[in-house]
């Protein structure tokens, strides 16, 4: 095992890797419940998708593809159906009034996966690692840290959204925020879930200060114990018949594609959106995680490893569609395992095995309260914020694109938005600066192409939020 995963070479141990893998699983296990809820329109079946079928597809796709990432790339990154993309998937179906079915959606995801495989084989995706300047890479790491923090704050109820009086906003629509209006508020301290999250924050933080090994994982477990005494953990679930549930794989929506129907509903727009968002979401997640793990200190080796990870990710997109779920992608929560000390594929393999075991032990996995994992995600944001020190904020050509990248990820709740604005602004400012100081800033030719594609995307396709 040491030779296969190169544990000593990466300064880690079997125990550290397994604990890191468990930590990653605990911080992203919410997808097992959230993804089926979203894709089936919160259990109502409004999209035509069966809750149990999506649950099975989620666990299998996440488990198999994460294990593949560990075995073939030796990279501590986990994959699962992505948040945001699953919401877009469901929203398109629900807003189409029956014109766009989930079978068409799965076909679109499958095609976008094939496109990724081609882009990866031809090294186009890998060129991003060379084309994007280091300042933006560090900004991506920080932005993802804030994005993870937002997820934690939302999941715990520590952050709430105000509904302004006098506005009737339709579902899945957005409205402008006026200068005197506020949107985000702090949750009620009378809410036991909010209180439990704060307790979790204190416990994990104290363990980190004391340099306790496995601080994040141990903090999650201790918070769960506290949650039991607060009435936030229902042990009665362990006595449920589902504890020994044997999954019925016949429920899987295996390869239910409708390519013919997809041709009649704007195939280019749908596939382009899936492809665009996935391209930057994955790039940001892989680079951010690689930076946090220290792999990018040796750029050649780091880029090579991320390049291999991109291939597994590309296969995962189509693979997930085959078993019946929306886009499977590298998960930002992988940073939790890296923060725990995970440095090799053994971390990913451990996480993947946990997802497969969750098929049989769903009630046990569900015992961990959302407030416990939310606290861990917030702390991970602190750890990823450390990369901000590597950005030169005295240089406006670097500082402004980096700041926009960092700010737009959490505040628009979309990783791709942050990266997109950062790339376009860098190309513009670097070009302006080069007019005055010839050749001072290097702008890779791929950055020009990306900037043009990004502008065209937002002009003709728009933003999905």
PDB file of C-alpha atoms in Angstrom, residues 195-384:
ATOM      1  CA  UNK A 195     -26.418  26.742  18.287  1.00  0.00           C
ATOM      2  CA  UNK A 196     -25.072  23.276  17.488  1.00  0.00           C
ATOM      3  CA  UNK A 197     -23.101  24.673  14.539  1.00  0.00           C
ATOM      4  CA  UNK A 198     -21.528  27.312  16.792  1.00  0.00           C
ATOM      5  CA  UNK A 199     -20.619  24.604  19.319  1.00  0.00           C
ATOM      6  CA  UNK A 200     -19.084  22.608  16.472  1.00  0.00           C
ATOM      7  CA  UNK A 201     -17.068  25.636  15.384  1.00  0.00           C
ATOM      8  CA  UNK A 202     -15.703  26.063  18.909  1.00  0.00           C
ATOM      9  CA  UNK A 203     -14.874  22.352  19.283  1.00  0.00           C
ATOM     10  CA  UNK A 204     -13.102  22.013  15.926  1.00  0.00           C
ATOM     11  CA  UNK A 205     -11.262  25.309  16.385  1.00  0.00           C
ATOM     12  CA  UNK A 206     -10.072  24.322  19.866  1.00  0.00           C
ATOM     13  CA  UNK A 207      -8.859  20.953  18.591  1.00  0.00           C
ATOM     14  CA  UNK A 208      -6.946  22.669  15.778  1.00  0.00           C
ATOM     15  CA  UNK A 209      -5.339  25.116  18.221  1.00  0.00           C
ATOM     16  CA  UNK A 210      -4.315  22.160  20.399  1.00  0.00           C
ATOM     17  CA  UNK A 211      -2.898  20.482  17.250  1.00  0.00           C
ATOM     18  CA  UNK A 212      -4.946  17.334  17.814  1.00  0.00           C
ATOM     19  CA  UNK A 213      -4.585  14.860  14.939  1.00  0.00           C
ATOM     20  CA  UNK A 214      -7.862  14.352  13.143  1.00  0.00           C
ATOM     21  CA  UNK A 215      -9.240  17.578  14.605  1.00  0.00           C
ATOM     22  CA  UNK A 216     -11.917  18.099  11.958  1.00  0.00           C
ATOM     23  CA  UNK A 217     -13.176  14.504  12.005  1.00  0.00           C
ATOM     24  CA  UNK A 218     -13.066  14.327  15.798  1.00  0.00           C
ATOM     25  CA  UNK A 219     -14.845  17.672  15.986  1.00  0.00           C
ATOM     26  CA  UNK A 220     -17.650  16.389  13.748  1.00  0.00           C
ATOM     27  CA  UNK A 221     -18.080  13.299  15.941  1.00  0.00           C
ATOM     28  CA  UNK A 222     -18.041  15.302  19.193  1.00  0.00           C
ATOM     29  CA  UNK A 223     -20.552  17.746  17.743  1.00  0.00           C
ATOM     30  CA  UNK A 224     -22.778  14.802  16.834  1.00  0.00           C
ATOM     31  CA  UNK A 225     -22.628  13.590  20.453  1.00  0.00           C
ATOM     32  CA  UNK A 226     -23.572  17.061  21.682  1.00  0.00           C
ATOM     33  CA  UNK A 227     -26.316  17.147  19.059  1.00  0.00           C
ATOM     34  CA  UNK A 228     -27.825  13.984  20.505  1.00  0.00           C
ATOM     35  CA  UNK A 229     -28.285  15.635  23.908  1.00  0.00           C
ATOM     36  CA  UNK A 230     -29.781  18.672  22.158  1.00  0.00           C
ATOM     37  CA  UNK A 231     -32.304  16.503  20.362  1.00  0.00           C
ATOM     38  CA  UNK A 232     -30.677  16.990  16.951  1.00  0.00           C
ATOM     39  CA  UNK A 233     -29.752  13.313  16.451  1.00  0.00           C
ATOM     40  CA  UNK A 234     -32.454  10.657  16.148  1.00  0.00           C
ATOM     41  CA  UNK A 235     -31.012   7.290  17.249  1.00  0.00           C
ATOM     42  CA  UNK A 236     -34.377   5.718  16.553  1.00  0.00           C
ATOM     43  CA  UNK A 237     -33.303   5.593  12.919  1.00  0.00           C
ATOM     44  CA  UNK A 238     -30.894   2.789  13.793  1.00  0.00           C
ATOM     45  CA  UNK A 239     -33.818   0.548  14.637  1.00  0.00           C
ATOM     46  CA  UNK A 240     -35.446   1.227  11.312  1.00  0.00           C
ATOM     47  CA  UNK A 241     -35.716  -1.653   8.888  1.00  0.00           C
ATOM     48  CA  UNK A 242     -33.697   0.396   6.423  1.00  0.00           C
ATOM     49  CA  UNK A 243     -30.588  -0.178   8.560  1.00  0.00           C
ATOM     50  CA  UNK A 244     -30.241  -3.556   6.876  1.00  0.00           C
ATOM     51  CA  UNK A 245     -31.670  -2.329   3.598  1.00  0.00           C
ATOM     52  CA  UNK A 246     -30.420  -4.143   0.498  1.00  0.00           C
ATOM     53  CA  UNK A 247     -30.421  -1.691  -2.425  1.00  0.00           C
ATOM     54  CA  UNK A 248     -32.642  -2.544  -5.393  1.00  0.00           C
ATOM     55  CA  UNK A 249     -30.408  -1.774  -8.370  1.00  0.00           C
ATOM     56  CA  UNK A 250     -33.292  -2.378 -10.761  1.00  0.00           C
ATOM     57  CA  UNK A 251     -34.498   1.098  -9.780  1.00  0.00           C
ATOM     58  CA  UNK A 252     -31.501   2.728 -11.473  1.00  0.00           C
ATOM     59  CA  UNK A 253     -32.436   4.948 -14.415  1.00  0.00           C
ATOM     60  CA  UNK A 254     -29.677   3.260 -16.394  1.00  0.00           C
ATOM     61  CA  UNK A 255     -28.980   4.895 -19.772  1.00  0.00           C
ATOM     62  CA  UNK A 256     -32.453   6.424 -20.113  1.00  0.00           C
ATOM     63  CA  UNK A 257     -31.401   8.871 -22.832  1.00  0.00           C
ATOM     64  CA  UNK A 258     -33.657  10.719 -25.246  1.00  0.00           C
ATOM     65  CA  UNK A 259     -31.344  12.067 -27.941  1.00  0.00           C
ATOM     66  CA  UNK A 260     -34.173  12.543 -30.442  1.00  0.00           C
ATOM     67  CA  UNK A 261     -36.215  14.709 -28.092  1.00  0.00           C
ATOM     68  CA  UNK A 262     -33.127  16.710 -27.119  1.00  0.00           C
ATOM     69  CA  UNK A 263     -32.637  17.772 -30.749  1.00  0.00           C
ATOM     70  CA  UNK A 264     -35.964  19.605 -30.619  1.00  0.00           C
ATOM     71  CA  UNK A 265     -35.447  21.701 -27.469  1.00  0.00           C
ATOM     72  CA  UNK A 266     -32.318  23.741 -28.065  1.00  0.00           C
ATOM     73  CA  UNK A 267     -29.599  21.127 -27.653  1.00  0.00           C
ATOM     74  CA  UNK A 268     -26.742  23.608 -28.118  1.00  0.00           C
ATOM     75  CA  UNK A 269     -27.868  25.936 -25.334  1.00  0.00           C
ATOM     76  CA  UNK A 270     -28.416  23.150 -22.801  1.00  0.00           C
ATOM     77  CA  UNK A 271     -25.201  21.272 -23.549  1.00  0.00           C
ATOM     78  CA  UNK A 272     -23.194  24.505 -23.721  1.00  0.00           C
ATOM     79  CA  UNK A 273     -24.378  25.512 -20.256  1.00  0.00           C
ATOM     80  CA  UNK A 274     -23.547  22.140 -18.715  1.00  0.00           C
ATOM     81  CA  UNK A 275     -20.140  22.129 -20.443  1.00  0.00           C
ATOM     82  CA  UNK A 276     -19.224  25.721 -19.557  1.00  0.00           C
ATOM     83  CA  UNK A 277     -20.102  25.548 -15.874  1.00  0.00           C
ATOM     84  CA  UNK A 278     -18.535  22.101 -15.430  1.00  0.00           C
ATOM     85  CA  UNK A 279     -15.320  23.217 -17.184  1.00  0.00           C
ATOM     86  CA  UNK A 280     -14.611  26.020 -14.719  1.00  0.00           C
ATOM     87  CA  UNK A 281     -16.133  24.349 -11.670  1.00  0.00           C
ATOM     88  CA  UNK A 282     -13.813  21.364 -12.085  1.00  0.00           C
ATOM     89  CA  UNK A 283     -10.785  23.472 -12.935  1.00  0.00           C
ATOM     90  CA  UNK A 284     -11.337  25.609  -9.863  1.00  0.00           C
ATOM     91  CA  UNK A 285     -11.901  22.646  -7.563  1.00  0.00           C
ATOM     92  CA  UNK A 286      -8.902  20.641  -8.785  1.00  0.00           C
ATOM     93  CA  UNK A 287      -6.508  23.598  -8.739  1.00  0.00           C
ATOM     94  CA  UNK A 288      -7.789  24.809  -5.370  1.00  0.00           C
ATOM     95  CA  UNK A 289      -7.418  21.366  -3.817  1.00  0.00           C
ATOM     96  CA  UNK A 290      -4.011  20.794  -5.421  1.00  0.00           C
ATOM     97  CA  UNK A 291      -2.811  24.147  -4.071  1.00  0.00           C
ATOM     98  CA  UNK A 292      -4.061  23.319  -0.587  1.00  0.00           C
ATOM     99  CA  UNK A 293      -2.356  19.888  -0.697  1.00  0.00           C
ATOM    100  CA  UNK A 294       0.939  21.468  -1.773  1.00  0.00           C
ATOM    101  CA  UNK A 295       1.065  19.679  -5.140  1.00  0.00           C
ATOM    102  CA  UNK A 296       1.479  22.901  -7.127  1.00  0.00           C
ATOM    103  CA  UNK A 297       4.799  23.760  -5.469  1.00  0.00           C
ATOM    104  CA  UNK A 298       6.319  21.578  -8.172  1.00  0.00           C
ATOM    105  CA  UNK A 299       4.377  22.975 -11.117  1.00  0.00           C
ATOM    106  CA  UNK A 300       5.351  20.249 -13.595  1.00  0.00           C
ATOM    107  CA  UNK A 301       4.282  17.406 -11.310  1.00  0.00           C
ATOM    108  CA  UNK A 302       1.249  19.293 -10.040  1.00  0.00           C
ATOM    109  CA  UNK A 303       0.005  20.078 -13.537  1.00  0.00           C
ATOM    110  CA  UNK A 304       0.547  16.472 -14.606  1.00  0.00           C
ATOM    111  CA  UNK A 305      -1.488  15.167 -11.670  1.00  0.00           C
ATOM    112  CA  UNK A 306      -4.323  17.639 -12.217  1.00  0.00           C
ATOM    113  CA  UNK A 307      -4.303  16.714 -15.921  1.00  0.00           C
ATOM    114  CA  UNK A 308      -4.867  13.047 -15.070  1.00  0.00           C
ATOM    115  CA  UNK A 309      -7.589  14.034 -12.619  1.00  0.00           C
ATOM    116  CA  UNK A 310      -9.338  15.903 -15.428  1.00  0.00           C
ATOM    117  CA  UNK A 311      -9.609  12.677 -17.426  1.00  0.00           C
ATOM    118  CA  UNK A 312     -11.253  10.800 -14.558  1.00  0.00           C
ATOM    119  CA  UNK A 313     -13.572  13.770 -14.070  1.00  0.00           C
ATOM    120  CA  UNK A 314     -14.490  13.743 -17.775  1.00  0.00           C
ATOM    121  CA  UNK A 315     -15.355  10.037 -17.681  1.00  0.00           C
ATOM    122  CA  UNK A 316     -17.329  10.621 -14.468  1.00  0.00           C
ATOM    123  CA  UNK A 317     -19.643  13.117 -16.196  1.00  0.00           C
ATOM    124  CA  UNK A 318     -20.823  10.565 -18.766  1.00  0.00           C
ATOM    125  CA  UNK A 319     -20.645   7.713 -16.238  1.00  0.00           C
ATOM    126  CA  UNK A 320     -22.954   9.521 -13.838  1.00  0.00           C
ATOM    127  CA  UNK A 321     -25.475  10.151 -16.622  1.00  0.00           C
ATOM    128  CA  UNK A 322     -25.407   6.447 -17.496  1.00  0.00           C
ATOM    129  CA  UNK A 323     -26.589   5.413 -14.026  1.00  0.00           C
ATOM    130  CA  UNK A 324     -29.108   8.242 -13.850  1.00  0.00           C
ATOM    131  CA  UNK A 325     -27.828  11.401 -12.173  1.00  0.00           C
ATOM    132  CA  UNK A 326     -26.829  14.922 -13.148  1.00  0.00           C
ATOM    133  CA  UNK A 327     -23.239  16.013 -13.748  1.00  0.00           C
ATOM    134  CA  UNK A 328     -20.684  14.237 -11.538  1.00  0.00           C
ATOM    135  CA  UNK A 329     -17.765  16.504 -10.746  1.00  0.00           C
ATOM    136  CA  UNK A 330     -14.837  17.017  -8.388  1.00  0.00           C
ATOM    137  CA  UNK A 331     -16.217  18.236  -5.054  1.00  0.00           C
ATOM    138  CA  UNK A 332     -14.989  21.365  -3.287  1.00  0.00           C
ATOM    139  CA  UNK A 333     -15.551  19.587   0.036  1.00  0.00           C
ATOM    140  CA  UNK A 334     -12.501  17.454  -0.808  1.00  0.00           C
ATOM    141  CA  UNK A 335     -10.560  20.299   0.765  1.00  0.00           C
ATOM    142  CA  UNK A 336     -11.812  19.079   4.144  1.00  0.00           C
ATOM    143  CA  UNK A 337      -9.894  15.823   3.730  1.00  0.00           C
ATOM    144  CA  UNK A 338      -6.820  17.642   2.461  1.00  0.00           C
ATOM    145  CA  UNK A 339      -6.982  19.947   5.478  1.00  0.00           C
ATOM    146  CA  UNK A 340      -7.119  16.788   7.599  1.00  0.00           C
ATOM    147  CA  UNK A 341      -3.800  15.653   6.085  1.00  0.00           C
ATOM    148  CA  UNK A 342      -4.923  13.660   3.047  1.00  0.00           C
ATOM    149  CA  UNK A 343      -2.270  13.725   0.353  1.00  0.00           C
ATOM    150  CA  UNK A 344      -2.755  10.572  -1.750  1.00  0.00           C
ATOM    151  CA  UNK A 345      -5.354   8.511  -3.558  1.00  0.00           C
ATOM    152  CA  UNK A 346      -5.911   6.445  -0.408  1.00  0.00           C
ATOM    153  CA  UNK A 347      -7.954   9.368   0.884  1.00  0.00           C
ATOM    154  CA  UNK A 348     -10.157   9.222  -2.222  1.00  0.00           C
ATOM    155  CA  UNK A 349     -10.458   5.428  -2.077  1.00  0.00           C
ATOM    156  CA  UNK A 350     -11.597   5.641   1.550  1.00  0.00           C
ATOM    157  CA  UNK A 351     -14.214   8.240   0.656  1.00  0.00           C
ATOM    158  CA  UNK A 352     -15.395   6.178  -2.316  1.00  0.00           C
ATOM    159  CA  UNK A 353     -15.763   3.028  -0.214  1.00  0.00           C
ATOM    160  CA  UNK A 354     -17.829   5.017   2.300  1.00  0.00           C
ATOM    161  CA  UNK A 355     -20.203   6.073  -0.477  1.00  0.00           C
ATOM    162  CA  UNK A 356     -20.656   2.473  -1.579  1.00  0.00           C
ATOM    163  CA  UNK A 357     -21.205   1.348   2.018  1.00  0.00           C
ATOM    164  CA  UNK A 358     -23.791   4.085   2.366  1.00  0.00           C
ATOM    165  CA  UNK A 359     -25.951   2.036   0.009  1.00  0.00           C
ATOM    166  CA  UNK A 360     -26.417  -0.430   2.859  1.00  0.00           C
ATOM    167  CA  UNK A 361     -26.019   1.845   5.880  1.00  0.00           C
ATOM    168  CA  UNK A 362     -28.008   4.890   4.867  1.00  0.00           C
ATOM    169  CA  UNK A 363     -29.659   5.461   8.298  1.00  0.00           C
ATOM    170  CA  UNK A 364     -26.272   5.378  10.078  1.00  0.00           C
ATOM    171  CA  UNK A 365     -24.757   7.922   7.698  1.00  0.00           C
ATOM    172  CA  UNK A 366     -27.833  10.074   8.190  1.00  0.00           C
ATOM    173  CA  UNK A 367     -27.162  10.311  11.942  1.00  0.00           C
ATOM    174  CA  UNK A 368     -24.528  13.026  11.455  1.00  0.00           C
ATOM    175  CA  UNK A 369     -26.470  16.301  11.812  1.00  0.00           C
ATOM    176  CA  UNK A 370     -26.073  18.910   9.124  1.00  0.00           C
ATOM    177  CA  UNK A 371     -24.879  21.441  11.700  1.00  0.00           C
ATOM    178  CA  UNK A 372     -21.862  19.247  12.515  1.00  0.00           C
ATOM    179  CA  UNK A 373     -20.646  19.039   8.925  1.00  0.00           C
ATOM    180  CA  UNK A 374     -21.517  22.711   8.388  1.00  0.00           C
ATOM    181  CA  UNK A 375     -19.107  23.710  11.154  1.00  0.00           C
ATOM    182  CA  UNK A 376     -16.350  21.689   9.472  1.00  0.00           C
ATOM    183  CA  UNK A 377     -16.985  23.401   6.122  1.00  0.00           C
ATOM    184  CA  UNK A 378     -16.691  26.840   7.718  1.00  0.00           C
ATOM    185  CA  UNK A 379     -13.333  25.892   9.252  1.00  0.00           C
ATOM    186  CA  UNK A 380     -12.127  24.598   5.879  1.00  0.00           C
ATOM    187  CA  UNK A 381     -12.849  28.084   4.538  1.00  0.00           C
ATOM    188  CA  UNK A 382     -10.410  29.451   7.107  1.00  0.00           C
ATOM    189  CA  UNK A 383      -7.714  27.032   5.957  1.00  0.00           C
ATOM    190  CA  UNK A 384      -8.158  27.823   2.266  1.00  0.00           C
TER     191      UNK A 384
END
